[in-house]
Backbone as numpy.savetxt, mean C-alpha at the origin, in Angstrom:
# Nx Ny Nz CAx CAy CAz Cx Cy Cz
10.86 2.48 1.35 11.02 2.30 0.32 11.68 4.00 -0.12
12.64 4.00 -1.39 13.33 5.15 -1.63 12.43 6.03 -2.65
12.50 7.47 -2.46 11.47 8.28 -3.62 12.19 7.62 -4.92
13.32 7.41 -5.18 13.37 7.24 -6.31 13.05 6.04 -7.09
12.63 4.78 -5.99 11.92 3.73 -6.18 10.21 3.99 -6.79
9.42 5.23 -5.69 8.33 5.17 -5.94 8.26 5.71 -7.18
9.30 6.62 -7.48 9.14 7.39 -8.63 9.06 6.16 -9.73
9.88 5.18 -9.81 10.31 4.63 -10.92 9.09 3.42 -11.13
8.15 3.14 -10.03 7.86 2.05 -10.02 5.89 2.84 -10.52
5.90 4.24 -10.38 4.40 4.86 -11.10 4.70 5.30 -12.53
6.29 5.65 -12.99 6.76 6.19 -14.18 5.32 5.65 -15.24
5.16 4.48 -15.38 4.05 3.58 -16.11 2.67 4.38 -16.08
1.94 4.20 -15.03 1.29 4.97 -14.68 1.04 6.33 -14.98
2.14 6.71 -14.49 1.76 8.63 -14.34 2.12 8.76 -15.98
2.64 8.36 -16.70 2.90 8.91 -18.04 1.64 9.15 -18.83
0.71 8.20 -18.54 -0.56 9.07 -19.49 -1.08 10.57 -18.94
-1.27 10.35 -17.57 -1.72 11.71 -17.06 -0.67 12.64 -16.79
0.70 12.64 -17.11 1.60 13.93 -16.98 1.60 15.12 -17.54
1.43 16.02 -17.30 1.87 17.23 -17.79 3.15 17.48 -18.51
3.74 18.15 -19.64 4.36 18.18 -20.13 5.43 18.86 -19.16
6.88 17.95 -19.23 7.81 17.98 -18.13 8.60 19.65 -18.37
8.52 20.08 -17.05 8.87 21.69 -17.37 10.30 21.69 -16.37
10.68 20.84 -15.36 11.78 20.56 -14.98 12.39 19.05 -15.23
13.39 18.78 -14.12 14.05 17.50 -14.84 14.22 17.18 -12.99
14.26 15.85 -12.98 14.61 15.27 -11.76 14.16 15.16 -10.37
14.26 16.29 -9.67 14.00 16.47 -8.37 12.57 16.83 -8.03
12.29 17.58 -9.06 10.48 17.88 -9.03 9.64 17.11 -9.57
10.03 16.26 -10.60 9.36 15.31 -10.83 9.22 14.05 -9.68
10.81 13.51 -9.48 10.26 12.55 -8.24 9.51 13.14 -7.60
9.48 14.34 -6.49 8.75 15.09 -5.54 6.87 14.73 -5.94
6.96 15.29 -7.20 5.48 14.98 -7.60 4.99 13.65 -7.96
5.85 12.61 -7.94 5.12 11.36 -8.01 5.22 10.66 -6.73
6.05 11.29 -5.80 6.06 10.80 -4.35 4.74 11.45 -3.75
4.34 12.56 -3.79 3.04 13.11 -3.74 2.16 12.40 -4.24
2.12 12.32 -5.64 1.02 11.29 -6.18 0.74 10.06 -5.87
1.84 9.39 -5.34 1.63 8.00 -4.86 1.25 8.15 -3.34
1.63 8.79 -2.39 1.05 8.67 -1.22 -0.34 9.41 -1.16
-0.80 10.29 -2.06 -1.90 10.69 -2.43 -2.79 9.37 -2.77
-2.64 8.79 -3.40 -3.20 7.74 -4.02 -2.88 6.43 -2.91
-1.74 6.03 -2.65 -1.88 5.16 -1.35 -3.00 5.60 -0.22
-2.78 6.73 0.29 -4.07 7.41 1.21 -5.14 6.85 0.52
-5.78 7.31 -0.06 -7.30 6.84 -0.94 -7.63 5.71 -0.49
-6.42 4.72 -1.32 -6.72 3.27 -1.43 -6.66 2.45 0.15
-5.84 3.38 1.08 -6.20 2.82 2.21 -7.27 2.94 3.01
-7.78 4.27 3.01 -9.12 4.54 3.15 -10.19 3.94 2.51
-10.42 3.04 1.89 -11.31 2.59 1.07 -11.11 1.22 0.84
-10.03 0.64 1.36 -9.94 -0.68 1.55 -9.46 -1.18 2.84
-8.38 -0.34 3.69 -8.28 -1.10 4.71 -8.34 -0.54 5.89
-9.19 0.83 6.05 -9.21 1.72 7.24 -10.58 1.23 7.74
-11.68 0.55 7.08 -12.55 -0.56 7.71 -12.16 -1.48 8.73
-11.15 -1.82 8.99 -10.79 -2.46 9.77 -9.37 -2.53 10.71
-8.41 -1.41 9.81 -7.32 -0.80 10.49 -7.51 0.65 11.02
-8.63 1.07 10.49 -8.62 2.40 10.95 -7.48 3.18 10.71
-6.79 3.99 11.11 -5.92 5.13 10.74 -4.60 4.20 10.87
-4.71 2.99 11.28 -3.27 2.06 11.22 -3.04 1.97 12.23
-4.07 1.63 13.22 -3.69 0.90 14.31 -4.65 0.00 14.82
-5.18 -0.52 13.72 -6.15 -1.62 13.98 -7.56 -1.52 14.66
-7.66 -0.02 14.50 -9.46 -0.14 15.38 -10.05 0.47 14.46
-10.32 -0.08 13.34 -11.46 0.80 12.63 -12.81 0.35 13.16
-13.86 0.85 12.31 -14.96 0.51 12.55 -15.47 -0.87 12.96
-15.02 -1.50 12.04 -15.42 -3.23 11.94 -14.52 -4.03 12.44
-13.60 -3.18 12.97 -12.18 -4.27 13.77 -12.79 -5.25 14.84
-14.26 -5.05 15.56 -14.33 -5.59 16.47 -14.79 -7.06 15.98
-15.37 -6.79 15.00 -16.10 -8.27 14.15 -14.80 -8.91 13.32
-13.97 -8.57 13.68 -12.86 -9.57 12.66 -12.21 -10.41 13.99
-12.22 -11.64 13.91 -11.61 -12.83 14.85 -10.88 -12.65 15.07
-9.43 -12.22 14.77 -8.10 -12.21 14.89 -7.99 -10.64 15.67
-9.11 -10.77 16.07 -8.54 -9.40 16.94 -7.40 -9.44 18.16
-6.81 -8.39 18.62 -6.33 -7.04 18.08 -5.88 -7.16 16.81
-6.04 -6.41 15.84 -5.47 -6.70 14.35 -4.28 -5.86 14.43
-3.58 -5.92 13.49 -1.65 -5.34 13.34 -1.94 -3.95 13.27
-1.02 -3.49 14.10 -1.02 -2.27 14.59 0.06 -1.39 12.84
-0.41 -1.11 11.89 0.26 -0.95 10.81 1.23 0.20 10.98
1.22 1.14 11.98 2.03 1.83 12.34 3.32 1.83 12.83
3.14 0.31 13.28 4.57 -0.19 13.97 5.36 -1.11 12.88
4.72 -1.10 12.01 5.53 -2.45 11.24 7.32 -2.20 10.76
7.09 -1.09 10.65 9.14 -0.57 10.60 9.39 -1.04 11.87
9.71 -0.98 13.27 9.70 -1.08 14.28 9.67 -2.77 14.56
8.90 -2.79 14.34 8.73 -4.80 14.65 9.72 -5.32 13.42
10.07 -4.62 13.15 10.92 -5.16 11.51 12.55 -4.64 11.74
12.86 -4.58 12.85 14.18 -3.96 13.47 14.28 -2.56 12.47
13.41 -2.04 12.44 14.14 -0.26 11.97 13.53 -0.51 10.25
13.43 -1.63 9.39 13.18 -1.32 8.49 12.03 -1.49 7.85
11.27 -1.01 6.77 9.95 -1.31 6.60 9.78 -2.33 5.31
9.31 -3.56 5.81 9.34 -4.85 4.93 8.65 -4.68 3.77
9.07 -3.75 3.02 8.29 -3.70 1.67 8.09 -4.70 1.36
9.18 -5.46 0.88 8.82 -6.60 -0.24 8.05 -7.55 0.40
8.25 -7.88 1.70 7.30 -8.84 2.10 5.62 -8.55 2.20
5.50 -7.52 2.36 4.11 -7.02 2.74 3.46 -6.65 0.84
4.60 -6.58 0.19 3.80 -6.38 -1.53 3.74 -7.71 -1.86
4.72 -8.72 -1.61 4.37 -9.92 -1.67 3.03 -10.74 -1.36
2.61 -10.21 0.31 1.36 -10.73 0.97 0.42 -10.29 0.20
0.26 -8.63 -0.26 -0.83 -8.03 -0.60 -0.93 -8.85 -1.98
-0.18 -9.26 -3.20 0.11 -10.00 -4.10 -0.63 -10.87 -4.40
-0.77 -11.65 -3.06 -1.23 -12.88 -2.77 -2.47 -13.09 -3.59
-2.63 -14.48 -4.38 -3.87 -14.79 -4.88 -4.44 -16.03 -3.97
-4.10 -16.38 -3.13 -4.61 -17.54 -2.35 -4.19 -16.95 -1.24
-5.47 -17.49 0.26 -4.51 -17.39 1.40 -3.40 -18.55 2.04
-2.72 -18.01 2.51 -1.44 -18.88 2.87 -1.67 -19.33 4.34
-0.77 -20.34 4.81 -1.24 -21.07 5.86 -0.76 -20.93 6.91
-0.13 -19.26 6.75 0.94 -18.48 8.00 -0.69 -17.59 8.95
-0.25 -17.78 10.18 -1.08 -16.95 10.94 -1.03 -15.46 11.05
0.26 -14.95 10.42 0.29 -13.30 10.20 -0.53 -12.81 9.15
-1.41 -13.82 8.23 -2.11 -13.31 7.52 -3.53 -14.22 7.47
-4.37 -13.81 8.33 -5.28 -14.46 8.70 -6.30 -15.11 7.67
-7.36 -15.58 7.47 -8.18 -15.77 6.27 -9.51 -14.73 6.42
-9.30 -14.24 7.13 -10.55 -12.97 7.34 -9.88 -11.93 6.72
-8.92 -11.69 6.32 -7.94 -10.43 5.58 -8.49 -10.64 4.44
-9.14 -9.73 3.66 -9.36 -10.06 1.84 -8.07 -10.22 0.95
-7.86 -10.70 0.03 -6.92 -10.85 -0.88 -7.34 -9.62 -1.68
-6.29 -8.37 -1.23 -6.17 -7.57 -2.21 -5.34 -7.59 -3.42
-4.45 -8.40 -3.83 -4.11 -8.20 -5.19 -5.19 -8.63 -6.25
-5.75 -9.72 -6.09 -6.95 -9.89 -7.26 -7.80 -8.63 -7.26
-8.00 -8.14 -6.08 -8.88 -6.85 -6.14 -8.56 -5.81 -6.75
-7.12 -5.73 -6.29 -7.03 -4.31 -7.36 -6.69 -4.32 -8.69
-6.47 -5.58 -8.77 -6.42 -5.68 -10.50 -7.84 -5.84 -10.88
-8.63 -6.21 -10.29 -10.25 -6.49 -10.94 -10.70 -5.19 -11.30
-10.18 -4.07 -10.49 -10.70 -2.92 -10.95 -10.70 -2.22 -12.24
-9.63 -2.42 -12.78 -9.75 -2.19 -14.57 -8.95 -3.29 -15.03
-8.77 -4.55 -14.56 -8.49 -5.36 -15.26 -7.25 -5.51 -15.90
-6.00 -4.87 -15.35 -4.81 -4.64 -15.11 -3.55 -5.00 -14.40
-3.06 -5.69 -14.46 -2.05 -6.31 -13.55 -1.11 -5.61 -13.14
-0.47 -4.66 -14.43 0.46 -3.34 -14.03 0.05 -2.26 -12.63
-1.63 -1.96 -13.20 -2.13 -0.90 -12.26 -2.50 -1.37 -11.24
-2.84 -2.71 -11.09 -2.80 -3.87 -9.35 -1.80 -3.52 -8.92
-0.58 -3.75 -9.65 1.12 -3.62 -8.47 1.15 -2.32 -8.40
0.52 -1.27 -9.23 1.00 0.30 -8.80 0.39 0.59 -7.41
-0.96 0.11 -7.23 -2.01 0.48 -6.40 -1.58 -0.07 -4.98
-0.93 -1.36 -4.93 0.03 -1.95 -3.98 1.52 -1.12 -3.61
2.02 -0.77 -4.58 3.22 0.51 -4.67 2.70 1.43 -3.87
1.45 2.10 -4.32 1.35 3.51 -3.63 0.79 3.18 -2.04
0.07 2.20 -1.81 -0.66 1.71 -0.65 0.54 1.56 0.20
1.22 0.74 -0.21 2.85 0.89 0.65 3.41 1.90 0.92
3.64 2.76 -0.08 3.93 4.08 0.28 3.57 5.06 1.51
1.96 4.79 0.99 1.12 5.34 2.14 1.59 4.93 3.70
1.56 3.42 3.37 1.57 3.17 4.88 3.32 3.31 5.48
4.28 3.32 4.59 5.45 3.50 5.39 5.46 4.72 5.41
4.90 5.80 5.14 4.98 7.12 5.71 4.01 7.47 7.04
3.45 6.27 7.44 2.68 6.67 8.61 3.43 5.74 9.84
4.62 5.30 9.41 5.46 4.13 10.74 5.74 5.57 11.71
5.54 5.36 12.92 6.18 5.93 14.14 7.18 5.23 14.70
């Protein structure tokens, strides 16, 4: 996911909290990326880390999940021929019902509705998914 794409996805979210722009372009993009990664890291720690740990599938409750071992989230880019599968992951995270595919077991919570329910905003729910994916992309090996 490019820095520009992340910055564009967060514009709506950041506008309400952004200080007056003193510089244009790259500084704004870098600030947006930094905020996205920080927000994504917080979302990951709260919602993903209990099962996925630091991304390797070794979180404190991972052993309670039937689908063990859990997917190593640090290897998604490698497993997708060197391209981080942002669109597929965003679609999976935004789902409102469990699909009939083995890649997304029914034990994994449906995060789309959860992220929207935090404040009732579909837009902020999508921003949370975008931020989370920016963070997961940043931990690829």
